[in-house]
Short mmCIF file of C-alpha atoms and ligand atoms in Angstrom, two decimals:
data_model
loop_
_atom_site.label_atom_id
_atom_site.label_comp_id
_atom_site.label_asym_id
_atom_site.label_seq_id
_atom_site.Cartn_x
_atom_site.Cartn_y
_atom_site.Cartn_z
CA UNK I 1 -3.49 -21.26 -11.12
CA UNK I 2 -4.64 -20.20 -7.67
CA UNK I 3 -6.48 -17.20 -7.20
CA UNK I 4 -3.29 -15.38 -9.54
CA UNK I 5 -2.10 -16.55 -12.40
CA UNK I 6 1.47 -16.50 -10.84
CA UNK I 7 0.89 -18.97 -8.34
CA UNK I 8 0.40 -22.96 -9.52
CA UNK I 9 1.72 -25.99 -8.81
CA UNK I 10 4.26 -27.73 -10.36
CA UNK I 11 4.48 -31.57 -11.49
CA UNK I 12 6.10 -32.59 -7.85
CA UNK I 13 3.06 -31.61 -6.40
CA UNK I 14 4.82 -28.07 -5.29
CA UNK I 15 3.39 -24.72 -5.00
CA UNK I 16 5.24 -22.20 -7.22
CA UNK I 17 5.43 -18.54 -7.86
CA UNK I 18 6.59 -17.13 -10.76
CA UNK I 19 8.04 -20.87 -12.00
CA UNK I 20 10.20 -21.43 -8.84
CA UNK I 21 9.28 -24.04 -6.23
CA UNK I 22 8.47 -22.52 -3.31
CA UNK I 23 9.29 -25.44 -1.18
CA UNK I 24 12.74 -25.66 -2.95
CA UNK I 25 13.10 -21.44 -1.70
CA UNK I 26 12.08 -22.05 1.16
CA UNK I 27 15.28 -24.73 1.95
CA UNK I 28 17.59 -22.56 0.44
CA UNK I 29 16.61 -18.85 2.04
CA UNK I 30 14.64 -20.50 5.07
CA UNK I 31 11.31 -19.48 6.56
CA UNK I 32 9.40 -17.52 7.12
CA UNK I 33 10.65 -15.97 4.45
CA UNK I 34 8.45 -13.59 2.26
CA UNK I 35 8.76 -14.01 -1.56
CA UNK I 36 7.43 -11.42 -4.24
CA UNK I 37 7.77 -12.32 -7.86
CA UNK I 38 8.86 -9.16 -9.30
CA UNK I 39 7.29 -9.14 -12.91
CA UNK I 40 4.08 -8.93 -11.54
CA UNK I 41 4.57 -5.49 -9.68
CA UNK I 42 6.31 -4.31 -12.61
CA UNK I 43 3.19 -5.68 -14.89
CA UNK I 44 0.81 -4.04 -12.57
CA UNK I 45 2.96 -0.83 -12.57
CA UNK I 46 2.57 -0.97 -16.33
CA UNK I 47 -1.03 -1.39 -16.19
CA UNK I 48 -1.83 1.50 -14.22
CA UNK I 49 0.66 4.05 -16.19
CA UNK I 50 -0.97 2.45 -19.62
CA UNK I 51 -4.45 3.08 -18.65
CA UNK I 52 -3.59 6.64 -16.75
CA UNK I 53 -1.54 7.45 -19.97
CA UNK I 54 -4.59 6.81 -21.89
CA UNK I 55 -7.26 8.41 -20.01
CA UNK I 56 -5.64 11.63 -18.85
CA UNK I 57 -2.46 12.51 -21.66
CA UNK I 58 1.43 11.99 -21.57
CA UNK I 59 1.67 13.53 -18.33
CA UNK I 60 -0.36 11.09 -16.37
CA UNK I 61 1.55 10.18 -13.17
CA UNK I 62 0.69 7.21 -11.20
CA UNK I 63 2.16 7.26 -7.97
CA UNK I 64 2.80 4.08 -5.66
CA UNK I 65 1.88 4.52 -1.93
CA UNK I 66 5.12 3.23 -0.73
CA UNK I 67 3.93 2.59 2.53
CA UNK I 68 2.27 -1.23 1.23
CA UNK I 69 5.57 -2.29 0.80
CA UNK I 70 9.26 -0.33 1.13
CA UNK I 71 12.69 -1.03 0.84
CA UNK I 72 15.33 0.43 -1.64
CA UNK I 73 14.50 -2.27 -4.49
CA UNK I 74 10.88 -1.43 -4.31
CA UNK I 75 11.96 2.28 -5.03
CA UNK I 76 14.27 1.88 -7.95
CA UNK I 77 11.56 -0.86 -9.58
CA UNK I 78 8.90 2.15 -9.28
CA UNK I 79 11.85 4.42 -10.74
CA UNK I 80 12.35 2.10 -13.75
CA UNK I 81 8.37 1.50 -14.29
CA UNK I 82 8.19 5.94 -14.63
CA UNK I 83 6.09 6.16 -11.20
CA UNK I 84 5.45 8.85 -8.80
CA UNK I 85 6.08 7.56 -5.13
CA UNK I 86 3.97 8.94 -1.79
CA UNK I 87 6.20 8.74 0.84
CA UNK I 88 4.67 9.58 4.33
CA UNK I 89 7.76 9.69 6.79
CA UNK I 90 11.43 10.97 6.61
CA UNK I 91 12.25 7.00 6.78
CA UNK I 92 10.55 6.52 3.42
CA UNK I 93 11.70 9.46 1.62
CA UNK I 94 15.32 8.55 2.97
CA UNK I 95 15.82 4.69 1.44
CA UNK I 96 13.80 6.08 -1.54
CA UNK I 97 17.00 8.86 -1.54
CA UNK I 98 19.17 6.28 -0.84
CA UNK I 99 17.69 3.56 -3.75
CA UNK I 100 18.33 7.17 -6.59
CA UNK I 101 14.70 7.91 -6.76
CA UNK I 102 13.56 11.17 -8.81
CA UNK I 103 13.13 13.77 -5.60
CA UNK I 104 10.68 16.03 -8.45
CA UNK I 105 8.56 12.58 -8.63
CA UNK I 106 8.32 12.31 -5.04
CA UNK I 107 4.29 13.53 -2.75
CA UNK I 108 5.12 13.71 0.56
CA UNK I 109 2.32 13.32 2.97
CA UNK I 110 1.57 13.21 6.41
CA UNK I 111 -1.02 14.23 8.86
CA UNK I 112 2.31 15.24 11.05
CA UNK I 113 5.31 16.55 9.57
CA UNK I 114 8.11 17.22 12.06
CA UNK I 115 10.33 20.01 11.43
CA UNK I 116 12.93 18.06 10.53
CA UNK I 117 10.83 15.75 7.88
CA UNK I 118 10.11 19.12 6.62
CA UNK I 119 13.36 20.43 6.37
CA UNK I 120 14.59 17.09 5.23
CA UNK I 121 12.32 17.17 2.21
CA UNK I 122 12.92 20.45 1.23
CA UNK I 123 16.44 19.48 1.62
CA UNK I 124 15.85 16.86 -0.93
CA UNK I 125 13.94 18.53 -3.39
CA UNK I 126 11.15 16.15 -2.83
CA UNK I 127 8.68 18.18 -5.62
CA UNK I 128 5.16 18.14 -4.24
CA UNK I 129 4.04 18.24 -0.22
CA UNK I 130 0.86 17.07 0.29
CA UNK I 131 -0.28 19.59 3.00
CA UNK I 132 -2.48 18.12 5.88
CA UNK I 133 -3.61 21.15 7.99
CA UNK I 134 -2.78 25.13 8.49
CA UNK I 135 0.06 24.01 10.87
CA UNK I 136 2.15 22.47 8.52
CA UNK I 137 1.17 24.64 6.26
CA UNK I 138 2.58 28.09 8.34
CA UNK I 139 5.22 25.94 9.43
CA UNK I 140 6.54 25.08 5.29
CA UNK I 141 6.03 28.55 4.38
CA UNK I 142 8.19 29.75 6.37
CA UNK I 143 11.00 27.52 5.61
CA UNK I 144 10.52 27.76 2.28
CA UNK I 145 10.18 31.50 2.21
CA UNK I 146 13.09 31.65 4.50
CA UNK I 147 14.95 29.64 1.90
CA UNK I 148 14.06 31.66 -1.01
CA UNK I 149 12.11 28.99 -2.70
CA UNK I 150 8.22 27.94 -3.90
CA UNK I 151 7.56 24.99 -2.97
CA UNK I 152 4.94 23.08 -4.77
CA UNK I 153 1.70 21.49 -2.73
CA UNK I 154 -1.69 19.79 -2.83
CA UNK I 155 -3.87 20.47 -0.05
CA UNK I 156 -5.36 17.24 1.73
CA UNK I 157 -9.46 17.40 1.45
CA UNK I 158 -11.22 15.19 3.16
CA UNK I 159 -14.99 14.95 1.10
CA UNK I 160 -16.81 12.70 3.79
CA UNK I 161 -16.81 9.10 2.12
CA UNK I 162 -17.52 6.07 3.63
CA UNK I 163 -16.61 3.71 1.21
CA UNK I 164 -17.70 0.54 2.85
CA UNK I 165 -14.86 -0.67 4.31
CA UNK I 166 -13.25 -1.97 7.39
CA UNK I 167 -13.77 1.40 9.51
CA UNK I 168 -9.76 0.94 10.62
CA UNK I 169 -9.02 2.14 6.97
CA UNK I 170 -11.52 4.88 6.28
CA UNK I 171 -9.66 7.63 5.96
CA UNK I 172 -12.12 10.04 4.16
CA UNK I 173 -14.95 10.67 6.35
CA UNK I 174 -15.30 14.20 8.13
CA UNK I 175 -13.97 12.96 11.35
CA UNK I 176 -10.60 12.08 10.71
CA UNK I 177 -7.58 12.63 11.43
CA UNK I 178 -6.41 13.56 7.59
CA UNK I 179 -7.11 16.29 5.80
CA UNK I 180 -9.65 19.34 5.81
CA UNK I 181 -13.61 19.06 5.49
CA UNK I 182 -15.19 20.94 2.92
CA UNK I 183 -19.10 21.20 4.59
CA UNK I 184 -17.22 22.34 7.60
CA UNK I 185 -15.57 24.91 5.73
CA UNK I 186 -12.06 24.35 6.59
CA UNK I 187 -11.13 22.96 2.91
CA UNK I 188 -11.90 26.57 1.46
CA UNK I 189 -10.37 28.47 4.61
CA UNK I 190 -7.00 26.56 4.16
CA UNK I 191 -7.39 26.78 0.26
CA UNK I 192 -7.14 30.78 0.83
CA UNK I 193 -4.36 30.51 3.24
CA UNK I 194 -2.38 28.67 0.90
CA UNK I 195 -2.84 31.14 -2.01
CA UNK I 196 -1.89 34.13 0.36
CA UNK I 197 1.47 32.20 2.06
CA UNK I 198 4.52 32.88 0.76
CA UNK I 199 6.78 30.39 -0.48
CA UNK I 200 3.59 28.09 -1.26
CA UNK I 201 2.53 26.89 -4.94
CA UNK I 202 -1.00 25.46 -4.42
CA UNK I 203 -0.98 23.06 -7.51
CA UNK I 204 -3.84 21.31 -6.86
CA UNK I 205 -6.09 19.03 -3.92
CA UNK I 206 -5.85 15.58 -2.59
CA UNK I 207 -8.12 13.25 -0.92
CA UNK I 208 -8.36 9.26 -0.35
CA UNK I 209 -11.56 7.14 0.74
CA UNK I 210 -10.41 4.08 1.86
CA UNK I 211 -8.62 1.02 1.29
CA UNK I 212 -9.72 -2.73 0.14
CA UNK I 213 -12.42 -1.06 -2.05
CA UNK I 214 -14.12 -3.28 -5.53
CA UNK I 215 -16.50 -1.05 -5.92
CA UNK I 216 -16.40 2.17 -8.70
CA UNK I 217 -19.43 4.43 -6.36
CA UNK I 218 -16.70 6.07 -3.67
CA UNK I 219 -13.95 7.33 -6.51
CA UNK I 220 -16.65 8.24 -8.40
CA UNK I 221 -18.45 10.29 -5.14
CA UNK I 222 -14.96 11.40 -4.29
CA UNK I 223 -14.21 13.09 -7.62
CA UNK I 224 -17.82 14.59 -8.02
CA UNK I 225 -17.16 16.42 -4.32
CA UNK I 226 -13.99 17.24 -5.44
CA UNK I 227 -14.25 19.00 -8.87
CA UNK I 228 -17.14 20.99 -7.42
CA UNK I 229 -14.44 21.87 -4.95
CA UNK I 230 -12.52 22.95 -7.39
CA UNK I 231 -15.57 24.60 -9.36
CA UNK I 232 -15.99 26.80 -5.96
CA UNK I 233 -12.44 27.46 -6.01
CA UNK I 234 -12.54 28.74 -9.00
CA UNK I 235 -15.79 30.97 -8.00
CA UNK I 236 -14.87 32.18 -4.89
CA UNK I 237 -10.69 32.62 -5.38
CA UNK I 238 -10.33 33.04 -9.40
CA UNK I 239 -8.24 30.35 -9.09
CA UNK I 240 -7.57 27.32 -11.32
CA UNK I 241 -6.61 23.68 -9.41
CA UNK I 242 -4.41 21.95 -12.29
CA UNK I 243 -4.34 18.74 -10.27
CA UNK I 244 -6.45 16.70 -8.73
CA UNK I 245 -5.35 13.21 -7.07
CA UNK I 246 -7.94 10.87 -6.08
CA UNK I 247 -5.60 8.90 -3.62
CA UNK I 248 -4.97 5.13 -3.92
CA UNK I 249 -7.66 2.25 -2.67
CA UNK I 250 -8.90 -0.24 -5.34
CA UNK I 251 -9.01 -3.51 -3.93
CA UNK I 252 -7.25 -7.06 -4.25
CA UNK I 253 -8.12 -10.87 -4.57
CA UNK I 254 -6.80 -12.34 -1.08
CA UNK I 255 -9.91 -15.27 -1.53
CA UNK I 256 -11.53 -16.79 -3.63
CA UNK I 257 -14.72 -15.11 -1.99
CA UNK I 258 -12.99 -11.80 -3.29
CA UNK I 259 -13.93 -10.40 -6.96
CA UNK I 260 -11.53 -9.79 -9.26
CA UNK I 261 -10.46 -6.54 -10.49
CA UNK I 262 -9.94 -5.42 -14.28
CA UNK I 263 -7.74 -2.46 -13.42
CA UNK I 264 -7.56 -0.77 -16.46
CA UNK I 265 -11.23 -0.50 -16.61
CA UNK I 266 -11.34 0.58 -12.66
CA UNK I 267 -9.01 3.60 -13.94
CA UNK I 268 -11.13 4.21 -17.35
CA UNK I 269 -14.22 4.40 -15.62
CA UNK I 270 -12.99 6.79 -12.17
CA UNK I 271 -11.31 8.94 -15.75
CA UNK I 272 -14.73 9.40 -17.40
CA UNK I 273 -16.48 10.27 -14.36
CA UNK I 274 -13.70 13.00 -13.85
CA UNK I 275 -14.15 14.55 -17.33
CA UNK I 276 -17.67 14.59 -17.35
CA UNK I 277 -18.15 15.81 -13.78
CA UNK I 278 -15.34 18.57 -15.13
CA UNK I 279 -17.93 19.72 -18.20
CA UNK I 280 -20.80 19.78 -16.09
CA UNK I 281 -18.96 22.16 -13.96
CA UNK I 282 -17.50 24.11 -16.64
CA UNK I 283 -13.66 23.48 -15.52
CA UNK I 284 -10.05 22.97 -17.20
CA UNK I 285 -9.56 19.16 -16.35
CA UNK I 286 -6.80 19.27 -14.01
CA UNK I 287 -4.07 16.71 -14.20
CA UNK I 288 -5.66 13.61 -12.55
CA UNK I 289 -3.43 11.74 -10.28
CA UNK I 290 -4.01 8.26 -8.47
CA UNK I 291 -1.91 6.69 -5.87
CA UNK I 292 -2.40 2.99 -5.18
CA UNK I 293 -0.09 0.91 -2.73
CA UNK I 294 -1.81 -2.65 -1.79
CA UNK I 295 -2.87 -3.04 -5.90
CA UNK I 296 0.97 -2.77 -7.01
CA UNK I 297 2.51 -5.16 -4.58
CA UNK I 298 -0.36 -7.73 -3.18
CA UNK I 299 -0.75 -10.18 -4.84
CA UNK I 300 2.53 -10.27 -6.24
CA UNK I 301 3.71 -11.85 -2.45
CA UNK I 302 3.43 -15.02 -0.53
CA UNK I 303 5.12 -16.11 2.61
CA UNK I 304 6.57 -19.04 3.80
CA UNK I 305 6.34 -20.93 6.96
CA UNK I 306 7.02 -24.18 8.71
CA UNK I 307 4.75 -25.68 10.46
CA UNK I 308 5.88 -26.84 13.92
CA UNK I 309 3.01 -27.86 15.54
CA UNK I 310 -0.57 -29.51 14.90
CA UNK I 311 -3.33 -29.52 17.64
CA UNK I 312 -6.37 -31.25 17.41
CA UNK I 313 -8.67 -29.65 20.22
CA UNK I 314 -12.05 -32.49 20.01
CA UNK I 315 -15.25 -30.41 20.09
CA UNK I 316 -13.30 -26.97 19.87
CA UNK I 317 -10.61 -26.03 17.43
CA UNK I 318 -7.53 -27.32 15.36
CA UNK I 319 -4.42 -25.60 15.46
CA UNK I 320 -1.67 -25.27 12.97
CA UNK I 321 0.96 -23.38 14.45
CA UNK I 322 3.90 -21.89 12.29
CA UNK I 323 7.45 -20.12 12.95
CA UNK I 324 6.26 -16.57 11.94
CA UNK I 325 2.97 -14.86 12.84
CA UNK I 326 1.72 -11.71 13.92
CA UNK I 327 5.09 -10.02 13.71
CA UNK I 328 5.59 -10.22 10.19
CA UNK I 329 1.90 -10.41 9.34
CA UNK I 330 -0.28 -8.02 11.61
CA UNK I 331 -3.65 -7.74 9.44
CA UNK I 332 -5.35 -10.62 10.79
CA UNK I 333 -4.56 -9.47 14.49
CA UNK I 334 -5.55 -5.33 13.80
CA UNK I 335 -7.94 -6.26 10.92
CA UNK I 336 -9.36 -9.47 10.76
CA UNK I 337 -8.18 -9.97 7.40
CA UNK I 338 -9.04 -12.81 5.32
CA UNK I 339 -6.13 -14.73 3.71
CA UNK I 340 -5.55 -18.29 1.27
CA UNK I 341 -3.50 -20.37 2.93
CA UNK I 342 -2.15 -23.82 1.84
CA UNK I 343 0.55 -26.71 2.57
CA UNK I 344 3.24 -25.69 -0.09
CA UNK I 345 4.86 -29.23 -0.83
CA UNK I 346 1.12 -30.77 -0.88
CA UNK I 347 -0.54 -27.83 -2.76
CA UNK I 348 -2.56 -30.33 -5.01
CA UNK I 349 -3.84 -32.20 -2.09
CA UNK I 350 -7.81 -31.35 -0.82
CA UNK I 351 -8.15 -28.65 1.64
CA UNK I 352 -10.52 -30.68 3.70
CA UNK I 353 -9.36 -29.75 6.92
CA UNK I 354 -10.08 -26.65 9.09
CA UNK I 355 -7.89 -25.05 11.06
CA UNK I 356 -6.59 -21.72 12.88
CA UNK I 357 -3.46 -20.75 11.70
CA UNK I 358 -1.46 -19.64 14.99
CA UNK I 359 1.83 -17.57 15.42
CA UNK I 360 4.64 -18.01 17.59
CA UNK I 361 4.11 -15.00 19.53
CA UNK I 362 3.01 -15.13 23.32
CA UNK I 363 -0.51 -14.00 22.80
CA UNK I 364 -3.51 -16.01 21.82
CA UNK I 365 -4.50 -13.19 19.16
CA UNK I 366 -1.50 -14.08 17.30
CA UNK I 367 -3.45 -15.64 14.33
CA UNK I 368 -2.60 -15.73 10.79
CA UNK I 369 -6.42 -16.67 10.36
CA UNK I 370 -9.59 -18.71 11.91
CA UNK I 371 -11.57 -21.15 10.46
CA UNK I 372 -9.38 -21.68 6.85
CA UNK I 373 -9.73 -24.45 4.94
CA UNK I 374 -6.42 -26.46 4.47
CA UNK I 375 -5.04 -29.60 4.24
CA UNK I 376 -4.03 -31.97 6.53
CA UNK I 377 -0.67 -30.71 7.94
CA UNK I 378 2.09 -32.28 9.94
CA UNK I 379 5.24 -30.97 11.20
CA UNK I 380 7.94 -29.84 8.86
CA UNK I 381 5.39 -29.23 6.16
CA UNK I 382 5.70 -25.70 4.28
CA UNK I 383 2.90 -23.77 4.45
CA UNK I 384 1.87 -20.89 2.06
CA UNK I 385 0.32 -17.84 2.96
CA UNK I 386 -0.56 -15.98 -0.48
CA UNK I 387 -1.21 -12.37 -1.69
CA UNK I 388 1.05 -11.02 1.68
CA UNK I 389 2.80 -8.29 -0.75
CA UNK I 390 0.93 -5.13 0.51
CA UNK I 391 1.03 -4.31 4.74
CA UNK I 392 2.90 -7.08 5.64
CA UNK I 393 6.73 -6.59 5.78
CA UNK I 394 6.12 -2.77 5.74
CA UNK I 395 3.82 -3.45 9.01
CA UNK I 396 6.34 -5.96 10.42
CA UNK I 397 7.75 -6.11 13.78
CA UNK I 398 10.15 -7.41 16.32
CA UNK I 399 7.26 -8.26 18.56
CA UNK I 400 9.09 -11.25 21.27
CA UNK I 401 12.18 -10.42 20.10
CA UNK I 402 11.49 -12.46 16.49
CA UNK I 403 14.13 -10.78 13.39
CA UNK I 404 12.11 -10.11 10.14
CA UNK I 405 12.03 -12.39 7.95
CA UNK I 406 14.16 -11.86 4.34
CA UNK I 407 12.44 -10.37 1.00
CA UNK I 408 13.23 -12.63 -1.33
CA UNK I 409 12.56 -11.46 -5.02
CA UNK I 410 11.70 -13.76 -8.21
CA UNK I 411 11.94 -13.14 -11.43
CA UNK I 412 13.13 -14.51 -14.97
CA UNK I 413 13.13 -18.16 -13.07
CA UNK I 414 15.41 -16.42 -11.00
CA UNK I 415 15.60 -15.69 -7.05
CA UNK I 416 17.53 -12.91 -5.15
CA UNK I 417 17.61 -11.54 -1.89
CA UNK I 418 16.26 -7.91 -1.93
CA UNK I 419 16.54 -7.56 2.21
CA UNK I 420 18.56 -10.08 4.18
CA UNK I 421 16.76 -11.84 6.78
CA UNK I 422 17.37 -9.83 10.81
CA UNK I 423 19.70 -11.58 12.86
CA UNK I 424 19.66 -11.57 16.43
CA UNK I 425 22.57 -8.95 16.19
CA UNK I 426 20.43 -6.80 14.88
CA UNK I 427 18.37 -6.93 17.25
CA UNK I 428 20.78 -6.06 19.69
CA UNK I 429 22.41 -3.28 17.58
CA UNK I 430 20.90 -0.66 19.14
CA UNK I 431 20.76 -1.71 22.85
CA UNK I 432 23.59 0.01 24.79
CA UNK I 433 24.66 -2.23 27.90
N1 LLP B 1 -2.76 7.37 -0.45
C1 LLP B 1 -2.94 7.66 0.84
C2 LLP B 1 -2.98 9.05 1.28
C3 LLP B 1 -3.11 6.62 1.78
O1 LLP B 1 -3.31 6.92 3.06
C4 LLP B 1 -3.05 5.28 1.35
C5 LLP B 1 -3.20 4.18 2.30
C6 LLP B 1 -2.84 5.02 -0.03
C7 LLP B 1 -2.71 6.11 -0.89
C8 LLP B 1 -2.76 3.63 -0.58
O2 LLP B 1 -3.94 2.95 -0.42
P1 LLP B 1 -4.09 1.46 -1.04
O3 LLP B 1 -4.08 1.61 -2.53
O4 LLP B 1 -2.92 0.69 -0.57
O5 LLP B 1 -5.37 0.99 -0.52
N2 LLP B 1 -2.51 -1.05 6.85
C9 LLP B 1 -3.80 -1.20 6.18
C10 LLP B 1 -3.92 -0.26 5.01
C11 LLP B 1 -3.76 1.18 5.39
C12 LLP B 1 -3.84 2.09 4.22
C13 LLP B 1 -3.42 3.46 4.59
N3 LLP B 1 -3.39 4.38 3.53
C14 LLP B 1 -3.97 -2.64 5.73
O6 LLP B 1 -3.09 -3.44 6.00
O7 LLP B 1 -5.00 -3.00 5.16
#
């Protein structure tokens, strides 16, 4: 096993995931290519409705944050594991239309809702909007009152979290884009617009910390600020919240450096913080939502490379340099992110060389990483990048003209292609000459 029980190594000396050589998929679908084994989203899917089933009733909804990772198999495996989806742009709410997803189990957020998205959604019968501000707000009223319909929302609250993270995904923290402050008084302001609008439903609030978080303290903040939100509300409007969702962000194993997460108990313990901060406050427990995106699909992924290139740089560096890069992996480029990386068809060998793993791109910052430890490659070798599920096709581009690599999808010993690999048609398909 390496870092996930999925991935191992097989008796040739290959790296696998879920059973299948990867150096075997790699010659038949080509590289990069990225590869997801499939039972382990669908396990992971499992363990959050289990332990949301079990801590809040039947009606427990775990939605996925579609955003980590979309395309219409993605939707119809959350459809068949009984998720909720949050879908953030008319793109995502139209291939989840297109895979048959539930439009009732659909949150559509957004810090900027066109008219059209709006429209769009309403058109769909997507069933909850996740309202960011008193624009959007005015601006869904009156369609919806214009249509003759209620539409059902949660407002967007931002509490003022820092949850220790990489400051390029804090999303909670008064200054922000998201959402509406409650110690500024805007939460409360919009709270009473939204019971006074016509057309509106106000079901409940929404807020989310962060992303990449192992630690229990900023759910556990969050939902204390937020049921004494709700408390106030209650005060102040005579009005119950019946839901509250807490907004995705528990972290995931990309290194061995990284802790590993017990899920279920993550969920337990943000659930008894919820029902005890709901006693002390005297309040109905709403309906307690969470919405996760990198924990469903990260570490379920890998991708694929070839390395073309080796450079040995004496007194500086040592480049390996591979046939995808920043285009179709981004995080180490925006975030710095930290990944496991290893030569696929030598995965037993030691990783007693150190190297920066370098894109094709024209740009020195396209890195995959700096500093990993590896083993000795040469040209032609595979090399693994693991736990690439969440942000990385979803965030991919066509940066120097480069097609997106294929999803490639494993499961019962079994490989299929869930999105074809671009061709250089494609990327011509929209140029007019
Ligand atoms: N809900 C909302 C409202 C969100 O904004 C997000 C993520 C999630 C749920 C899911 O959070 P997760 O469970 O995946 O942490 N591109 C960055 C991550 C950006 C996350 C944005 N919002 C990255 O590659 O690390």
């Amino acid at each position: 096993m390496i870092l996930h029980k999925h991935f191992d190594v097989n008796a040739r000396g290959h790296l696998t995931i879920g059973g299948l050589d990867t150096v075997e998929l790699a010659k038949q679908y080509g590289t990069p290519a990225y590869i997801l084994d499939e039972e382990v989203i669908r396990e992971q899917c499992r363990v959050y409705r289990k332990a949301a089933t079990q801590c809040f009733g039947e009606d427990a909804l775990p939605l996925y944050a579609s955003k980590a990772l979309c395309f219409s198999t993605m939707y119809r495996i959350a459809a068949e594991e009984g998720m909720g989806i949050d879908c953030v742009s008319g793109g995502e709410l139209f291939t989840a239309k297109r895979a048959g997803f539930p439009a009732e189990r659909i949150y559509f957020h957004g810090n900027n809702k066109t008219d059209r998205d709006i429209r769009d959604a309403l058109d769909m019968g997507v069933g909850t909007f996740v309202v960011d501000n008193q624009d959007e707000l005015t601006a869904l009223s009156e369609e919806a009152a214009r249509r003759g319909i209620t539409q059902r929302i949660l407002l967007r609250i931002t509490p003022g979290i820092d949850p220790h993270t990489h400051r390029a995904v804090v999303t909670g923290n008064v200054d922000s884009k998201f959402g509406n402050a409650i110690v500024t008084g805007q939460a409360m302001k919009i709270v009473k617009e939204a019971l006074s609008a016509p057309g509106i439903d106000l079901a409940g609030i929404h807020c989310h910390v962060g992303s990449q978080i192992f630690d229990i303290e900023p759910f556990s903040d969050a939902a204390d600020i937020m049921v004494r939100f709700i408390a106030d509300i209650k005060k102040e409007c005579q009005y119950e919240i019946r839901e509250l969702n807490l907004g995705g962000g528990l972290g995931v194993r990309y290194t061995e450096y990284d802790r590993e997460i017990d899920y279920a108990d993550a969920i337990r313990q943000i659930a008894s913080v919820v029902t005890e901060y709901c006693r002390a406050h005297d309040i109905r427990q709403p309906r307690v939502i969470l919405e996760p995106g990198r924990s469903l699909v990260a570490a379920a992924g890998l991708t694929l490379y070839t390395v073309g290139s080796v450079k040995e740089i004496p007194g500086f560096k040592n480049y390996i340099s591979v046939d995808g890069g920043m285009p179709d992996n981004p995080r180490y480029a925006l975030y710095q992110s930290s990944y496991t990386a290893l030569i696929a068809n030598r995965a037993n060998a030691p990783r007693d060389f150190r190297a920066t793993l370098a894109g094709r791109c024209c740009e020195s910052g396209d890195l995959l990483g700096e500093d990993m430890e590896i083993q000795h490659a040469k040209r032609g070798d595979i090399l693994a990048v693991l736990v690439t599920g969440a942000y990385n096709y979803s965030m991919a581009s066509n940066y120097n003209r480069i097609p997106r690599p294929p999803v490639i999808l494993v499961r019962n010993g079994e490989a299929r292609v869930a999105v074809r690999r671009e061709t250089y048609e494609d990327l011509v398909a929209n140029d007019i000459l």
